[in-house]
mmCIF file of C-alpha atoms in Angstrom:
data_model
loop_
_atom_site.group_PDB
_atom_site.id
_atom_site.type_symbol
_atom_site.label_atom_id
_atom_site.label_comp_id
_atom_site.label_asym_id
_atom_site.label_seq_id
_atom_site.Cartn_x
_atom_site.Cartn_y
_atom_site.Cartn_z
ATOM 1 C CA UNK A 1 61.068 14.781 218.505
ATOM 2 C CA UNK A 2 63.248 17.568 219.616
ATOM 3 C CA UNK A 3 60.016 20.076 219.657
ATOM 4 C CA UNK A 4 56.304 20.175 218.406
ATOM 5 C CA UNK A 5 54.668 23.549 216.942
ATOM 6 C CA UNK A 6 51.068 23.930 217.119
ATOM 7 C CA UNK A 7 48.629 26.673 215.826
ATOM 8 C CA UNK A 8 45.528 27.391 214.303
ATOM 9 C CA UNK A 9 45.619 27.627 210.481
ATOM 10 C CA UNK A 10 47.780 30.442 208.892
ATOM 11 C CA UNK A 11 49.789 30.955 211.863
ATOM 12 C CA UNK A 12 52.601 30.276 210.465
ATOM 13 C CA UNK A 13 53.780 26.537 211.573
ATOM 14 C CA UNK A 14 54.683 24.973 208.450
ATOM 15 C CA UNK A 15 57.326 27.658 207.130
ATOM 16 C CA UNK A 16 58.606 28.993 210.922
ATOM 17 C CA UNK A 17 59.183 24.867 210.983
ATOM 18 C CA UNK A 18 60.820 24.410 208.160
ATOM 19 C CA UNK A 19 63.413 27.361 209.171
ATOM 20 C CA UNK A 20 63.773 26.289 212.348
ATOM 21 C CA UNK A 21 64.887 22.838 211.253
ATOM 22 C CA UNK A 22 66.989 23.612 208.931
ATOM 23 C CA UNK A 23 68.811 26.379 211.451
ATOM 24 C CA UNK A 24 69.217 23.248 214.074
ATOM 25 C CA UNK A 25 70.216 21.192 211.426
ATOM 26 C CA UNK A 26 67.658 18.689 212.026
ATOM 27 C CA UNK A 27 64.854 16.857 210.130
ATOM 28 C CA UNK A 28 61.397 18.820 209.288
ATOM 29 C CA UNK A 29 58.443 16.565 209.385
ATOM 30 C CA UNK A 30 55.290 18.101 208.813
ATOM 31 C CA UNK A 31 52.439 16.016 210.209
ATOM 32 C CA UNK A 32 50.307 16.776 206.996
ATOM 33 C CA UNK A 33 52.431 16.154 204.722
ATOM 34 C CA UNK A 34 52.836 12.726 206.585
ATOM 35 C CA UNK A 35 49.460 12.095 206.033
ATOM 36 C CA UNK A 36 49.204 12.588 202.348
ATOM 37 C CA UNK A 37 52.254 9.891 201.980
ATOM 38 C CA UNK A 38 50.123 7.322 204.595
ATOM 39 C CA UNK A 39 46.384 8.299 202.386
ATOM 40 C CA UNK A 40 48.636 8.061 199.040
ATOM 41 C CA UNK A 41 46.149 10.660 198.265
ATOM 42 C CA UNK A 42 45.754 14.960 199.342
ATOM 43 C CA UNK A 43 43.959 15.652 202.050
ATOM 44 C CA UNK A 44 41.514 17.713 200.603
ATOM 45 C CA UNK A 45 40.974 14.918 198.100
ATOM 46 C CA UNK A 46 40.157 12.521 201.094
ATOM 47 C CA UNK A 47 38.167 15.577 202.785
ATOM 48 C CA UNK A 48 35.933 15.156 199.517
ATOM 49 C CA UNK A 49 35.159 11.171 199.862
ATOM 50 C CA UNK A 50 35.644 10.657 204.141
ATOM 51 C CA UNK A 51 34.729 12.083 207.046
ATOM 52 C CA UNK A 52 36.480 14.581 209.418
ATOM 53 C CA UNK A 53 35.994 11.786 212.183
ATOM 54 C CA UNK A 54 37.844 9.439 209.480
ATOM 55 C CA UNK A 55 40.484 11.481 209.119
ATOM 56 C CA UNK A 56 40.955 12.448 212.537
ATOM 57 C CA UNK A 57 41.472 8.233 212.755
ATOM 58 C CA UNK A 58 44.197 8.306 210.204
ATOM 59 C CA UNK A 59 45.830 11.989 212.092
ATOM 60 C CA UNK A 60 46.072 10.190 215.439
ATOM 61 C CA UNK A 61 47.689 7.087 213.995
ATOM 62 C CA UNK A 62 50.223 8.835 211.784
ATOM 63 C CA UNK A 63 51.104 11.041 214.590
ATOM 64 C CA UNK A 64 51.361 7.489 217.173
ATOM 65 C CA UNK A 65 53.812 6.808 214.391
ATOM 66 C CA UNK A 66 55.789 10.041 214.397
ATOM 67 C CA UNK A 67 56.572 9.906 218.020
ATOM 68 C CA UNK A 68 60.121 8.468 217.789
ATOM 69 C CA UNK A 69 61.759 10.836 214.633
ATOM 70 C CA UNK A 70 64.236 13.070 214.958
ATOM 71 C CA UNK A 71 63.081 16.504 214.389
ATOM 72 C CA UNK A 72 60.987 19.262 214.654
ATOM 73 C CA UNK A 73 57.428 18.372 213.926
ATOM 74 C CA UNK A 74 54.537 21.180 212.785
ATOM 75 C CA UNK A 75 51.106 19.961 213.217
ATOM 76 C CA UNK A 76 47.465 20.586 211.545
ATOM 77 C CA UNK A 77 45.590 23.075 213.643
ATOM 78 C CA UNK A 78 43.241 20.506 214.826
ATOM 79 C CA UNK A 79 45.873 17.717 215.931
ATOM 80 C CA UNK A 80 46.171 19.465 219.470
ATOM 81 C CA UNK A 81 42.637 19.105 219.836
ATOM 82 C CA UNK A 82 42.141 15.491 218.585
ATOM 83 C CA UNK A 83 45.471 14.724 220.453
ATOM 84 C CA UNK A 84 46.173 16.153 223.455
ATOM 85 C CA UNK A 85 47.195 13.636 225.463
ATOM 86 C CA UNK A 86 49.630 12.078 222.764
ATOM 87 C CA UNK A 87 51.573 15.416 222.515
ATOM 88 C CA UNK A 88 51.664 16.056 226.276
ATOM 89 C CA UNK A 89 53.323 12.352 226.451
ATOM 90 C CA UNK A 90 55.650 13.391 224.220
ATOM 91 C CA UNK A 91 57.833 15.408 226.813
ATOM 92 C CA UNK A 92 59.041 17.866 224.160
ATOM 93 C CA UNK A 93 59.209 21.769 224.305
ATOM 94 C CA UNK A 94 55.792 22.811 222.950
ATOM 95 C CA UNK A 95 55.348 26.078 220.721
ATOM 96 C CA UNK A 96 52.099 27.785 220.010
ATOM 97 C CA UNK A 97 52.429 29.892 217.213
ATOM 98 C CA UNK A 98 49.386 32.808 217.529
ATOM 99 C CA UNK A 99 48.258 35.373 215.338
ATOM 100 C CA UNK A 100 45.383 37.657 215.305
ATOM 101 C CA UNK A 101 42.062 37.499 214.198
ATOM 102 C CA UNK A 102 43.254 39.960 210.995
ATOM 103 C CA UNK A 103 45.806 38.401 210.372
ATOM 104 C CA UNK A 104 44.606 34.693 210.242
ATOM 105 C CA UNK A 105 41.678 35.998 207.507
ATOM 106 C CA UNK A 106 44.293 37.635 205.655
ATOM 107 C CA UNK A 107 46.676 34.454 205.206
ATOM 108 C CA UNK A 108 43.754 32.207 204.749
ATOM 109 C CA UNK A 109 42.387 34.754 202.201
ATOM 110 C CA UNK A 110 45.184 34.134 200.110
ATOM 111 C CA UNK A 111 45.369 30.136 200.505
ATOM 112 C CA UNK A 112 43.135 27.833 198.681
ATOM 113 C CA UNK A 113 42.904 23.819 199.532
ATOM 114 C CA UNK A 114 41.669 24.023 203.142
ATOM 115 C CA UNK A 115 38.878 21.724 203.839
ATOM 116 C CA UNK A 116 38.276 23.763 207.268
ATOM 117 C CA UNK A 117 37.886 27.147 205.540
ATOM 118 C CA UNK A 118 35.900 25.624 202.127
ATOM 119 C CA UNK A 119 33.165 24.022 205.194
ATOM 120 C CA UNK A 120 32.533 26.827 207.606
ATOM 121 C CA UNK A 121 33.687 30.249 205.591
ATOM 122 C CA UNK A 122 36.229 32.848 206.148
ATOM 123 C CA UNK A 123 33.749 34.641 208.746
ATOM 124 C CA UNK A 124 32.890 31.442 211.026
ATOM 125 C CA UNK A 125 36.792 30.196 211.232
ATOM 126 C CA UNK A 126 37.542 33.027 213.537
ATOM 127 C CA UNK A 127 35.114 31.495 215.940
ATOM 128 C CA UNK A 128 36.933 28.014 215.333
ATOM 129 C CA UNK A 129 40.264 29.462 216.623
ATOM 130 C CA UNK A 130 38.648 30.990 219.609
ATOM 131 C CA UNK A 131 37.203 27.448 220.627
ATOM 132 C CA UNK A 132 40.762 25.572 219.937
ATOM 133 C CA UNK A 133 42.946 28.685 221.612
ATOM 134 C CA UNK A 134 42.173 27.693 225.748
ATOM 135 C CA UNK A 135 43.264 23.478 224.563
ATOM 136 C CA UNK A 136 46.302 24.999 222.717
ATOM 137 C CA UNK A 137 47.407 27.356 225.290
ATOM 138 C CA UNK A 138 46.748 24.568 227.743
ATOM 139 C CA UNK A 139 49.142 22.156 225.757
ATOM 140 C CA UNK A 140 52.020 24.883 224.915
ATOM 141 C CA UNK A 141 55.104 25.464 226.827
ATOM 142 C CA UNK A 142 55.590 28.952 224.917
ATOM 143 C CA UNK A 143 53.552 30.807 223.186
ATOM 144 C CA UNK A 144 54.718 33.067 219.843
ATOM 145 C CA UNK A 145 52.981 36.039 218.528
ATOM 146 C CA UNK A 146 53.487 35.661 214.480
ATOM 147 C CA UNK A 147 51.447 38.726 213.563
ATOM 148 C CA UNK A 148 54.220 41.380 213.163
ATOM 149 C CA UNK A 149 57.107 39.075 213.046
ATOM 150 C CA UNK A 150 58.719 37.509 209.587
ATOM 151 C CA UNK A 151 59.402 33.219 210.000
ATOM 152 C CA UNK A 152 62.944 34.114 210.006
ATOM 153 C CA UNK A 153 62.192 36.235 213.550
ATOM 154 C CA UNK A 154 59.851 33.322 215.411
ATOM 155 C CA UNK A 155 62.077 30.720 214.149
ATOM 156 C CA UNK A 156 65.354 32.586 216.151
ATOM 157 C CA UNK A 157 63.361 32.933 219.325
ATOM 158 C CA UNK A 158 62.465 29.426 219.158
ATOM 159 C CA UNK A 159 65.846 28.967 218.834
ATOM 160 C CA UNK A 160 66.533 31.042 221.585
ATOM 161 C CA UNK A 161 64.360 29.408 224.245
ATOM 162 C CA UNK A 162 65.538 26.087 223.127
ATOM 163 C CA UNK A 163 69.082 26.787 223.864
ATOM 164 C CA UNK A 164 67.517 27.706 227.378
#
């Protein structure tokens, strides 16, 4: 991996990623998306029949598995806190991409398909983030305010500091 981005939910990772890749001209992996091709199935489709705990199982392996691509890699908000050790052992440049409270409900307002949001509600994920935001800043080399920045903007200053 040439660098890992991290984040809670509707922070941004997925699409700041996918720029960021294709500015660097290297590979985009997204660790869900790796996922559904390992369950053969979504993930809120497994969410429905399995356990987080299970799926935690299958997170950890597929990530195990993604250690040696080429690329930039976004992960799930939770992978950081399933996986710390695993990403710290990578010994890659580690983003955190944060936005605030308002901003997180507002994305997540507008996205459907979230096992994390359909379990504890638009008012209790809030509190999620604040529990996952000391392991994530612990874990992150940089952090990245996304709140009042397009993709286009974090994915040039990740750029930036990787040129460092």
């Amino acid at each position: 991996m040439d660098a890992i981005i991290i984040g809670f939910m509707g922070s941004g990772k997925t699409t700041v990623t996918q720029l960021l890749a294709k500015k660097l001209k290297v590979e985009f992996f997204d660790l869900d998306s790796l996922i559904v091709h390992y369950l053969g199935q979504s993930i809120d489709d497994f969410f429905n029949n399995n356990s987080e705990e299970a799926f935690r199982e299958i997170e950890t392996k597929v990530l195990k598995q993604s250690v040696d691509l080429n690329g930039i890699l976004a992960t799930g908000g939770g992978t950081p806190i399933y996986n710390f050790d695993i990403i710290k052992d990578m010994h890659v440049p580690v983003f955190l991409l944060d936005a605030k409270d308002e901003t997180i409900l507002h994305r997540l307002s507008k996205n459907e398909g979230r096992p994390l949001v359909e379990k504890h509600g638009l008012n209790n994920i809030i509190k999620l983030k604040h529990e996952r935001d000391f392991i994530y800043n612990e874990l992150s080399d940089y952090t990245i305010s996304t709140t009042d920045k397009t993709p286009i903007e974090v994915s040039d200053e990740i750029m930036k500091l990787l040129s460092r």
